[in-house]
Coordinates of N, CA and C in Angstrom, one line a residue:
M219 N 38.7 -15.7 -15.3 CA 38.0 -16.8 -16.3 C 38.1 -18.1 -15.4
V220 N 36.7 -18.6 -15.2 CA 36.5 -19.9 -14.3 C 37.0 -21.2 -15.3
D221 N 37.7 -22.1 -14.6 CA 37.9 -23.3 -15.2 C 37.0 -24.3 -14.7
G222 N 36.6 -25.3 -15.5 CA 35.8 -26.2 -15.1 C 34.2 -25.9 -15.2
P223 N 33.2 -26.7 -14.8 CA 31.8 -26.6 -15.3 C 31.1 -25.5 -14.4
V224 N 30.0 -24.5 -14.9 CA 29.5 -23.6 -14.3 C 27.9 -24.1 -14.3
L225 N 27.4 -23.9 -13.2 CA 25.7 -24.3 -13.2 C 24.9 -22.7 -12.8
A226 N 24.0 -22.4 -13.6 CA 23.3 -21.3 -13.4 C 22.0 -21.8 -13.0
V227 N 21.3 -21.1 -11.9 CA 20.0 -21.1 -11.5 C 19.3 -20.0 -11.0
R228 N 17.9 -20.1 -10.8 CA 17.3 -19.0 -10.4 C 16.8 -19.7 -8.9
G229 N 16.6 -18.6 -8.3 CA 16.0 -18.9 -6.9 C 14.9 -18.1 -6.7
E230 N 13.5 -18.7 -6.0 CA 12.3 -17.8 -5.9 C 11.9 -17.9 -4.8
A231 N 11.1 -17.0 -4.0 CA 10.5 -17.1 -3.0 C 9.5 -16.3 -2.8
T232 N 8.0 -16.8 -2.0 CA 6.9 -15.9 -1.9 C 6.4 -16.0 -0.4
R233 N 6.2 -14.9 0.0 CA 5.8 -15.1 1.3 C 4.5 -14.0 1.3
E234 N 3.2 -14.6 2.3 CA 2.3 -13.9 2.6 C 2.3 -13.6 3.9
V235 N 2.4 -12.2 4.2 CA 2.3 -11.4 5.5 C 0.9 -10.5 5.5
P236 N 0.8 -10.3 7.1 CA -0.2 -8.9 7.3 C 0.3 -7.8 6.9
P237 N -0.7 -6.9 6.8 CA -0.1 -5.4 6.2 C 0.5 -4.8 7.6
E238 N 1.4 -3.8 7.4 CA 1.7 -3.0 8.7 C 1.1 -1.7 8.8
V239 N 0.6 -1.2 7.6 CA 0.0 0.3 7.7 C -1.3 0.1 6.8
A240 N -2.2 1.0 6.8 CA -3.2 1.4 6.1 C -3.3 2.8 5.7
R241 N -4.0 3.1 4.5 CA -3.8 4.3 4.2 C -5.1 4.5 3.5
F242 N -5.8 5.8 3.7 CA -7.1 6.2 3.1 C -7.0 7.8 2.8
A243 N -8.0 8.3 2.0 CA -7.8 9.8 1.6 C -9.0 10.2 2.1
V244 N -9.2 11.2 2.7 CA -10.5 12.1 3.0 C -10.4 13.3 2.1
T245 N -11.3 13.7 1.6 CA -11.7 15.0 0.7 C -12.9 15.9 1.5
V246 N -12.7 17.1 1.6 CA -13.7 17.9 1.9 C -13.7 19.1 1.0
A247 N -15.2 19.2 0.8 CA -15.6 20.3 -0.3 C -16.4 21.2 0.2
A248 N -16.4 22.5 -0.6 CA -17.4 23.7 -0.5 C -17.7 24.3 -1.6
R249 N -18.9 25.0 -1.8 CA -19.3 25.5 -3.1 C -20.4 26.7 -2.4
D250 N -20.0 27.7 -3.1 CA -21.0 29.1 -2.8 C -20.9 30.2 -4.2
R251 N -21.7 30.9 -3.9 CA -21.7 31.9 -5.0 C -20.5 33.0 -4.7
D252 N -20.3 33.1 -3.4 CA -19.2 33.9 -3.0 C -17.8 33.3 -2.7
R253 N -16.9 33.8 -3.2 CA -15.7 33.1 -3.2 C -15.2 32.9 -1.9
Q254 N -15.2 34.2 -1.0 CA -14.9 34.2 0.1 C -15.6 33.3 1.2
A255 N -16.9 33.3 1.0 CA -17.8 32.0 1.6 C -17.1 30.9 1.3
T256 N -16.8 30.6 0.0 CA -16.3 29.1 -0.1 C -15.1 29.0 0.4
L257 N -14.1 29.7 0.5 CA -12.8 29.4 1.3 C -13.0 29.4 2.5
T258 N -14.0 30.3 3.4 CA -14.0 29.9 4.8 C -14.8 28.6 5.2
R259 N -15.7 27.9 4.3 CA -16.3 26.8 4.5 C -15.2 26.0 4.6
L260 N -14.5 25.8 3.5 CA -13.5 24.9 3.3 C -12.4 24.6 4.1
G261 N -11.8 26.1 4.6 CA -10.8 25.9 5.9 C -11.7 25.4 7.1
E262 N -12.8 25.8 7.2 CA -13.5 25.2 8.5 C -13.7 23.7 8.4
R263 N -14.1 23.2 7.3 CA -14.4 21.7 7.2 C -13.0 20.9 7.3
A264 N -11.8 21.7 6.6 CA -10.7 21.1 6.6 C -10.5 20.9 8.0
A265 N -10.3 22.1 8.8 CA -9.8 21.7 10.2 C -10.8 21.1 11.1
A266 N -12.0 20.8 10.9 CA -12.8 20.0 11.6 C -12.0 18.5 11.5
V267 N -11.9 18.1 10.1 CA -11.3 16.8 9.5 C -9.6 16.4 10.3
R268 N -9.0 17.5 10.4 CA -7.8 17.5 11.2 C -8.2 17.2 12.6
A269 N -8.8 17.8 13.1 CA -9.1 17.8 14.4 C -9.8 16.3 14.8
L270 N -10.6 15.8 14.1 CA -11.0 14.6 14.5 C -10.0 13.5 14.1
I271 N -9.3 13.4 12.9 CA -7.9 12.6 12.9 C -7.1 12.7 14.0
D272 N -6.8 13.8 14.5 CA -5.9 14.1 15.6 C -6.2 13.6 17.0
G273 N -7.5 13.6 17.1 CA -8.2 12.7 18.3 C -7.8 11.4 18.4
Y274 N -7.2 10.4 17.4 CA -6.9 9.3 17.5 C -5.5 8.9 18.0
G275 N -4.7 10.1 18.4 CA -3.8 9.9 18.7 C -2.3 9.1 18.1
D276 N -1.8 8.2 18.7 CA -0.9 7.1 18.3 C -1.1 6.3 17.4
A277 N -2.9 6.1 17.1 CA -3.0 5.3 16.0 C -3.0 5.7 14.7
I278 N -2.6 7.1 14.5 CA -2.3 7.8 13.3 C -0.8 8.0 13.3
E279 N -0.1 7.4 12.4 CA 1.4 7.5 11.9 C 1.4 8.9 11.2
R280 N 0.6 9.1 10.2 CA 0.9 10.3 9.4 C -0.3 11.1 9.0
R281 N -0.4 12.4 8.8 CA -1.5 13.0 8.1 C -0.7 14.0 7.4
E282 N -1.3 14.0 6.0 CA -0.5 14.7 5.1 C -1.8 15.4 4.2
T283 N -1.6 16.6 3.7 CA -2.5 17.5 3.1 C -1.9 17.4 1.6
G284 N -2.9 17.0 0.8 CA -2.6 16.6 -0.8 C -3.0 17.7 -1.6
T285 N -4.0 17.2 -2.6 CA -4.3 18.2 -3.4 C -5.3 19.5 -2.6
L286 N -5.2 20.5 -3.4 CA -6.0 21.6 -3.1 C -6.3 22.3 -4.3
Q287 N -8.0 22.2 -4.4 CA -8.3 23.0 -5.5 C -9.4 23.9 -5.2
V288 N -9.3 25.0 -5.9 CA -10.3 26.0 -5.8 C -10.7 26.8 -7.1
R289 N -12.0 26.6 -7.6 CA -11.9 27.1 -9.1 C -13.4 27.7 -9.5
P290 N -13.3 28.6 -10.3 CA -14.9 29.2 -10.4 C -15.8 28.3 -11.4
E291 N -16.7 28.3 -11.1 CA -17.9 27.8 -12.1 C -18.4 28.7 -12.9
L292 N -18.3 28.3 -14.1 CA -18.6 29.3 -15.0 C -20.0 28.9 -15.7
K293 N -20.5 30.1 -16.1 CA -22.0 29.7 -16.8 C -21.7 29.0 -18.2
R294 N -22.8 28.1 -18.7 CA -22.6 27.5 -19.7 C -21.8 28.0 -20.9
S295 N -22.3 29.3 -21.3 CA -21.7 30.2 -22.3 C -21.0 31.5 -21.6
G296 N -19.9 31.8 -22.1 CA -19.4 33.1 -21.5 C -18.3 33.0 -20.3
E297 N -18.1 33.9 -19.6 CA -17.3 33.9 -18.6 C -17.8 34.3 -17.4
R298 N -19.0 34.3 -17.2 CA -19.6 34.6 -16.0 C -19.6 34.0 -14.9
V299 N -19.1 34.1 -13.7 CA -19.1 33.2 -12.6 C -20.1 33.1 -11.8
V300 N -20.9 31.8 -11.7 CA -22.0 31.6 -10.9 C -21.7 31.1 -9.7
A301 N -20.4 30.3 -9.5 CA -20.3 29.9 -7.9 C -18.8 29.7 -8.1
Y302 N -18.1 29.4 -6.9 CA -16.7 28.9 -6.6 C -16.9 27.6 -5.8
Q303 N -16.2 26.7 -6.5 CA -15.7 25.2 -5.7 C -14.5 25.0 -5.3
G304 N -14.5 24.2 -4.2 CA -13.2 24.1 -3.5 C -13.1 22.9 -2.9
S305 N -11.9 22.0 -2.8 CA -11.9 20.9 -2.4 C -10.4 20.8 -1.5
V306 N -9.9 20.0 -0.7 CA -8.9 19.8 -0.3 C -9.0 18.3 0.2
T307 N -7.7 17.5 0.0 CA -7.6 16.1 0.2 C -6.7 15.7 1.0
T308 N -6.9 15.2 2.2 CA -5.8 14.8 3.3 C -5.8 13.1 2.9
T309 N -4.2 12.8 2.9 CA -4.1 11.4 3.3 C -3.7 10.9 4.5
V310 N -4.0 10.1 5.0 CA -4.2 9.6 6.4 C -3.3 8.2 6.5
T311 N -2.3 8.1 7.2 CA -1.7 6.7 7.3 C -2.1 6.0 8.8
V312 N -2.6 5.0 8.9 CA -2.9 4.2 10.3 C -2.3 3.1 10.5
T313 N -1.9 3.1 11.8 CA -1.2 1.7 12.2 C -2.0 0.8 13.0
D314 N -3.1 1.4 13.9 CA -4.0 0.6 14.4 C -5.1 0.3 13.7
F315 N -5.3 -0.8 13.5 CA -6.5 -1.3 12.5 C -7.5 -1.5 13.2
T316 N -7.8 -1.4 14.5 CA -8.9 -1.5 15.1 C -9.9 -0.3 15.3
V317 N -9.3 1.0 14.7 CA -9.9 2.1 15.0 C -10.4 2.6 13.5
L318 N -9.7 1.9 12.6 CA -9.6 2.4 11.2 C -11.0 2.6 10.5
G319 N -12.0 1.4 10.9 CA -13.4 1.5 10.4 C -14.0 2.6 11.0
E320 N -13.8 2.7 12.2 CA -14.6 3.8 13.0 C -14.4 5.2 12.6
L321 N -13.0 5.5 12.2 CA -12.6 6.6 11.8 C -13.0 7.0 10.5
M322 N -12.9 6.1 9.8 CA -13.3 6.4 8.1 C -14.7 6.7 8.3
L323 N -15.6 6.0 9.1 CA -17.1 6.2 9.2 C -17.5 7.7 9.7
R324 N -16.7 8.0 10.9 CA -16.6 9.2 11.2 C -16.5 10.6 10.5
L325 N -15.3 10.2 9.6 CA -15.0 11.0 8.7 C -16.1 11.4 7.5
A326 N -16.7 10.1 7.0 CA -17.6 10.2 6.0 C -18.8 10.8 6.5
D327 N -18.9 10.7 7.7 CA -20.3 11.6 8.1 C -20.4 12.8 8.5
Q328 N -19.0 13.6 8.1 CA -18.7 15.1 8.2 C -19.4 15.8 6.7
E329 N -19.7 16.9 7.0 CA -20.4 17.5 6.0 C -19.6 17.7 4.5
Q330 N -20.3 17.3 3.5 CA -19.4 17.6 2.2 C -18.1 16.9 2.4
T331 N -17.9 15.7 2.8 CA -16.8 15.1 3.0 C -16.8 13.5 2.3
S332 N -16.0 13.1 1.7 CA -15.8 11.9 1.0 C -14.6 11.1 1.3
V333 N -14.8 9.7 1.5 CA -13.6 9.0 1.8 C -13.2 7.9 1.0
A334 N -11.9 7.8 0.6 CA -11.7 6.6 0.0 C -10.5 5.6 0.5
G335 N -10.5 4.5 0.3 CA -9.5 3.8 0.8 C -10.4 2.5 1.6
P336 N -9.6 1.8 2.4 CA -8.2 1.9 2.6 C -7.2 1.2 1.7
W337 N -6.0 1.6 1.7 CA -5.0 0.8 0.9 C -3.9 0.2 1.8
W338 N -3.7 -1.0 1.9 CA -3.0 -1.9 2.9 C -1.7 -1.6 2.4
E339 N -0.6 -1.9 3.3 CA 0.8 -1.5 2.8 C 1.8 -2.3 3.6
L340 N 2.8 -2.6 3.2 CA 4.0 -2.9 4.1 C 4.8 -1.6 4.1
R341 N 5.8 -1.4 5.2 CA 6.6 -0.3 5.4 C 7.8 -0.7 4.3
P342 N 8.4 0.1 3.7 CA 9.9 -0.1 3.0 C 10.6 -0.9 3.5
T343 N 10.7 -0.8 4.9 CA 11.7 -1.3 5.7 C 11.4 -2.7 6.3
S344 N 10.0 -3.2 5.9 CA 9.4 -4.4 6.5 C 10.6 -5.4 6.4
P345 N 10.5 -6.4 7.7 CA 11.5 -7.5 7.6 C 10.8 -8.5 6.5
A346 N 9.8 -8.6 6.1 CA 9.2 -9.5 5.0 C 10.2 -9.5 3.6
Y347 N 10.6 -8.2 3.3 CA 11.3 -8.1 2.2 C 12.7 -8.7 2.3
R348 N 13.3 -8.4 3.2 CA 14.5 -9.4 3.7 C 14.4 -10.7 4.0
D349 N 13.2 -11.0 4.7 CA 13.1 -12.8 4.7 C 12.7 -13.4 3.3
A350 N 12.2 -12.6 2.4 CA 12.0 -13.2 1.3 C 13.1 -13.2 0.4
R351 N 14.0 -12.0 0.4 CA 15.2 -12.3 -0.3 C 16.3 -13.5 0.1
R352 N 16.3 -13.7 1.2 CA 17.1 -14.6 1.9 C 16.4 -16.1 1.4
A353 N 15.0 -16.2 1.4 CA 14.5 -17.4 0.9 C 14.9 -17.8 -0.6
A354 N 15.0 -16.5 -1.1 CA 15.1 -16.8 -2.5 C 16.8 -17.4 -2.9
I355 N 17.3 -16.6 -2.1 CA 19.1 -17.1 -2.0 C 19.1 -18.6 -1.8
D356 N 18.2 -19.2 -0.5 CA 18.2 -20.6 -0.2 C 17.7 -21.5 -1.1
E357 N 16.9 -20.9 -1.9 CA 16.4 -21.8 -2.9 C 17.3 -22.0 -4.2
A358 N 17.8 -20.8 -4.6 CA 19.0 -20.9 -5.5 C 20.0 -21.9 -5.3
L359 N 20.7 -21.8 -4.0 CA 21.6 -23.0 -3.6 C 21.2 -24.2 -3.3
A360 N 19.9 -24.2 -3.1 CA 19.3 -25.7 -3.1 C 19.1 -26.4 -4.2
R361 N 18.7 -25.6 -5.2 CA 18.6 -26.0 -6.6 C 20.0 -26.6 -7.2
A362 N 20.9 -25.5 -7.0 CA 22.4 -25.8 -7.6 C 22.9 -27.1 -6.8
R363 N 22.7 -27.3 -5.7 CA 23.2 -28.8 -5.2 C 22.3 -29.9 -5.7
E364 N 21.1 -29.6 -5.9 CA 20.2 -30.8 -6.5 C 20.8 -31.0 -7.9
Y365 N 20.8 -30.0 -8.7 CA 21.4 -30.2 -10.0 C 22.8 -30.9 -9.8
A366 N 23.6 -30.2 -9.2 CA 24.8 -30.8 -9.1 C 25.0 -32.3 -8.4
G367 N 24.3 -32.5 -7.4 CA 23.9 -34.1 -7.1 C 23.8 -34.9 -8.3
A368 N 22.5 -34.6 -9.1 CA 22.2 -35.3 -10.0 C 23.1 -35.6 -11.2
L369 N 24.4 -34.9 -11.3 CA 25.3 -35.0 -12.3 C 26.6 -35.8 -11.5
G370 N 26.3 -36.2 -10.1 CA 27.4 -36.7 -9.5 C 28.8 -35.8 -9.1
A371 N 28.4 -34.3 -8.9 CA 29.3 -33.4 -8.6 C 28.6 -32.6 -7.4
R372 N 29.6 -31.6 -7.2 CA 29.1 -30.9 -5.8 C 29.5 -29.3 -6.1
V373 N 28.8 -28.6 -5.4 CA 29.1 -27.0 -5.6 C 30.3 -26.7 -4.9
T374 N 31.1 -25.8 -5.6 CA 32.3 -25.7 -5.2 C 32.7 -24.2 -4.7
A375 N 31.8 -23.4 -5.5 CA 31.9 -21.9 -5.1 C 30.7 -21.0 -5.8
L376 N 30.6 -20.1 -5.4 CA 29.4 -18.9 -5.9 C 30.1 -18.2 -6.7
L377 N 30.0 -18.1 -7.8 CA 30.7 -17.1 -8.8 C 29.8 -15.7 -9.2
E378 N 28.4 -15.9 -9.0 CA 27.9 -14.6 -9.2 C 26.5 -14.7 -8.8
L379 N 25.7 -13.4 -8.0 CA 24.6 -13.4 -7.5 C 23.9 -12.0 -7.8
A380 N 22.7 -12.1 -8.6 CA 21.8 -10.8 -9.0 C 20.6 -11.1 -8.6
D381 N 20.2 -9.8 -8.0 CA 18.7 -9.7 -7.8 C 17.8 -9.4 -8.9
T382 N 17.0 -10.2 -9.3 CA 16.2 -10.0 -10.4 C 14.9 -9.5 -10.3
G383 N 14.7 -8.9 -8.7 CA 13.5 -8.2 -8.6 C 12.5 -8.7 -7.3
M384 N 11.7 -7.7 -6.9 CA 10.8 -8.0 -5.7 C 9.8 -7.5 -6.0
T385 N 8.6 -7.8 -5.6 CA 7.2 -7.4 -6.0 C 6.4 -7.6 -4.7
N386 N 5.3 -6.8 -4.6 CA 4.5 -6.8 -3.1 C 3.2 -6.6 -3.8
Q387 N 2.2 -7.7 -3.9 CA 1.1 -7.8 -4.8 C -0.3 -8.0 -3.5
P388 N -0.9 -6.8 -3.2 CA -2.0 -6.9 -2.1 C -3.0 -7.6 -2.7
M389 N -3.7 -8.2 -2.2 CA -5.1 -8.6 -2.6 C -6.5 -7.6 -2.5
M390 N -7.6 -8.0 -2.8 CA -8.5 -7.0 -2.9 C -9.1 -6.9 -1.3
T391 N -9.6 -5.4 -1.1 CA -10.2 -5.2 0.0 C -11.4 -5.7 0.2
R392 N -11.9 -6.1 1.4 CA -13.3 -6.5 1.7 C -13.8 -5.5 2.7
A393 N -14.8 -5.0 2.5 CA -15.5 -4.0 3.7 C -16.8 -4.2 3.6
A394 N -17.5 -4.0 5.0 CA -19.0 -4.2 5.0 C -19.5 -3.3 5.9
F395 N -20.7 -2.4 5.7 CA -21.5 -1.7 6.5 C -22.6 -2.8 7.1
H396 N -22.6 -2.4 8.4 CA -24.0 -3.0 8.8 C -24.5 -2.2 9.9
L397 N -25.9 -2.5 10.3 CA -26.4 -2.2 11.7 C -26.7 -3.1 12.6
D398 N -27.2 -2.6 13.6 CA -27.3 -3.8 14.8 C -28.7 -4.6 14.3
A399 N -28.7 -5.7 15.1 CA -30.1 -6.6 14.7 C -31.4 -5.8 14.7
M400 N -31.5 -4.7 15.5 CA -32.8 -4.0 15.7 C -32.8 -3.0 14.6
G401 N -31.7 -2.7 13.7 CA -31.9 -1.8 12.6 C -31.7 -0.4 13.3
K402 N -31.0 -0.3 14.5 CA -30.7 1.2 15.0 C -29.5 1.3 15.4
G403 N -29.0 2.3 15.9 CA -27.6 2.9 16.1 C -26.9 3.3 15.2
S404 N -25.5 3.5 15.4 CA -24.7 3.8 14.4 C -24.2 2.7 13.6
P405 N -24.0 3.2 12.2 CA -23.3 2.2 11.4 C -21.7 1.8 11.8
E406 N -21.8 0.5 11.4 CA -20.2 -0.2 11.8 C -19.6 -0.7 10.3
L407 N -18.3 -0.7 10.5 CA -17.7 -0.9 9.2 C -16.5 -2.1 9.8
D408 N -16.8 -3.3 9.0 CA -15.9 -4.3 9.4 C -14.8 -4.4 8.2
L409 N -13.7 -4.4 8.4 CA -12.5 -4.3 7.5 C -11.8 -5.8 7.4
D410 N -11.4 -6.3 6.5 CA -10.5 -7.4 6.6 C -9.2 -6.9 6.0
P411 N -8.0 -6.8 6.8 CA -6.7 -6.2 6.1 C -6.4 -7.1 4.8
Q412 N -5.7 -6.6 4.1 CA -5.1 -7.5 2.9 C -3.9 -8.0 2.9
V413 N -3.8 -9.3 2.8 CA -2.7 -10.2 2.9 C -1.8 -9.6 1.9
Q414 N -0.4 -9.4 2.3 CA 0.5 -8.7 1.3 C 1.2 -10.0 1.0
T415 N 1.3 -10.0 -0.4 CA 2.4 -11.3 -1.2 C 3.5 -10.4 -1.6
V416 N 4.5 -11.0 -1.1 CA 5.9 -10.4 -1.2 C 6.7 -11.4 -2.0
Q417 N 7.3 -11.2 -3.3 CA 7.8 -12.2 -3.9 C 9.3 -11.4 -4.2
A418 N 10.0 -12.6 -4.2 CA 11.5 -12.2 -4.6 C 12.2 -13.2 -5.4
S419 N 13.1 -12.9 -6.2 CA 14.0 -13.8 -7.0 C 15.4 -13.5 -7.3
V420 N 16.3 -14.3 -7.4 CA 17.6 -13.9 -7.8 C 18.1 -15.0 -8.7
E421 N 19.2 -14.6 -9.4 CA 20.1 -15.7 -10.5 C 21.3 -15.7 -9.7
A422 N 21.6 -17.0 -9.9 CA 23.4 -17.3 -9.4 C 24.0 -18.2 -10.4
R423 N 25.0 -17.8 -10.3 CA 26.0 -18.9 -10.9 C 26.9 -19.6 -9.9
F424 N 27.3 -20.9 -10.1 CA 28.2 -21.7 -9.2 C 29.1 -22.3 -9.9
S425 N 30.3 -22.5 -9.4 CA 31.2 -23.6 -10.0 C 30.8 -24.8 -9.5
I426 N 31.1 -25.8 -10.1 CA 30.9 -27.2 -9.6 C 32.0 -28.1 -10.1
S427 N 32.2 -29.1 -9.1 CA 33.3 -30.2 -9.6 C 32.8 -30.8 -11.0
E428 N 33.8 -31.7 -11.5 CA 33.6 -32.5 -12.6 C 32.5 -33.5 -12.5
P429 N 31.5 -33.5 -13.4 CA 30.4 -34.4 -13.1 C 31.0 -35.9 -13.3
T430 N 30.5 -36.8 -12.2 CA 30.9 -38.1 -12.7 C 30.2 -39.1 -13.5
V431 N 28.8 -38.7 -13.5 CA 27.7 -39.6 -14.2 C 28.3 -39.6 -15.8
L432 N 28.9 -38.0 -16.0 CA 29.1 -38.2 -17.7 C 30.5 -38.7 -17.8
A433 N 31.2 -39.1 -17.0 CA 32.4 -39.5 -17.3 C 32.6 -40.9 -18.0
D434 N 33.6 -41.2 -18.9 CA 33.4 -42.4 -19.9 C 33.8 -43.6 -18.7

């Protein structure tokens, strides 16, 4: 049990930092009346995508195969198979943003291939989270001292500190396709990395000395 007055405050901090990685998804598809032909085309197209991605070396942090789908396409009535459809999705994590637009466009130019993204992120171990938490604690302590000072008291001890949450709120992606001034050449893709907004908050309880402004 604590003797004397107790002061409870909340500390909050917001940091805007550049992203550390970007992710996007690339999906290849195939369709044919013959099931084996569908599977063969799908495998060839997936292999071509993997080879293209791997050609970017250290710029790629991770390449992961996600959903694989192969299903028969039935006639409108009955169970007669008219074709087979297949698709496979790969998620790519990129650390070098200077090649990101080029890579996405080259993939999108592959046969029966679609690209979605990018999604900008911080790593779970990013120093930005630690900096935001420390700033939130500093804010809580500053508030406690400010309130105590207004009462003619001083902070004497920390009684409790609770982390009330951390969020990461990205902004919208902006991207633009454009050709050169003569309307010739390969299309280019300008990407503006999303600023990552990191927010942290804590709740703290401090013991303070007896207020003097309330004394008779």
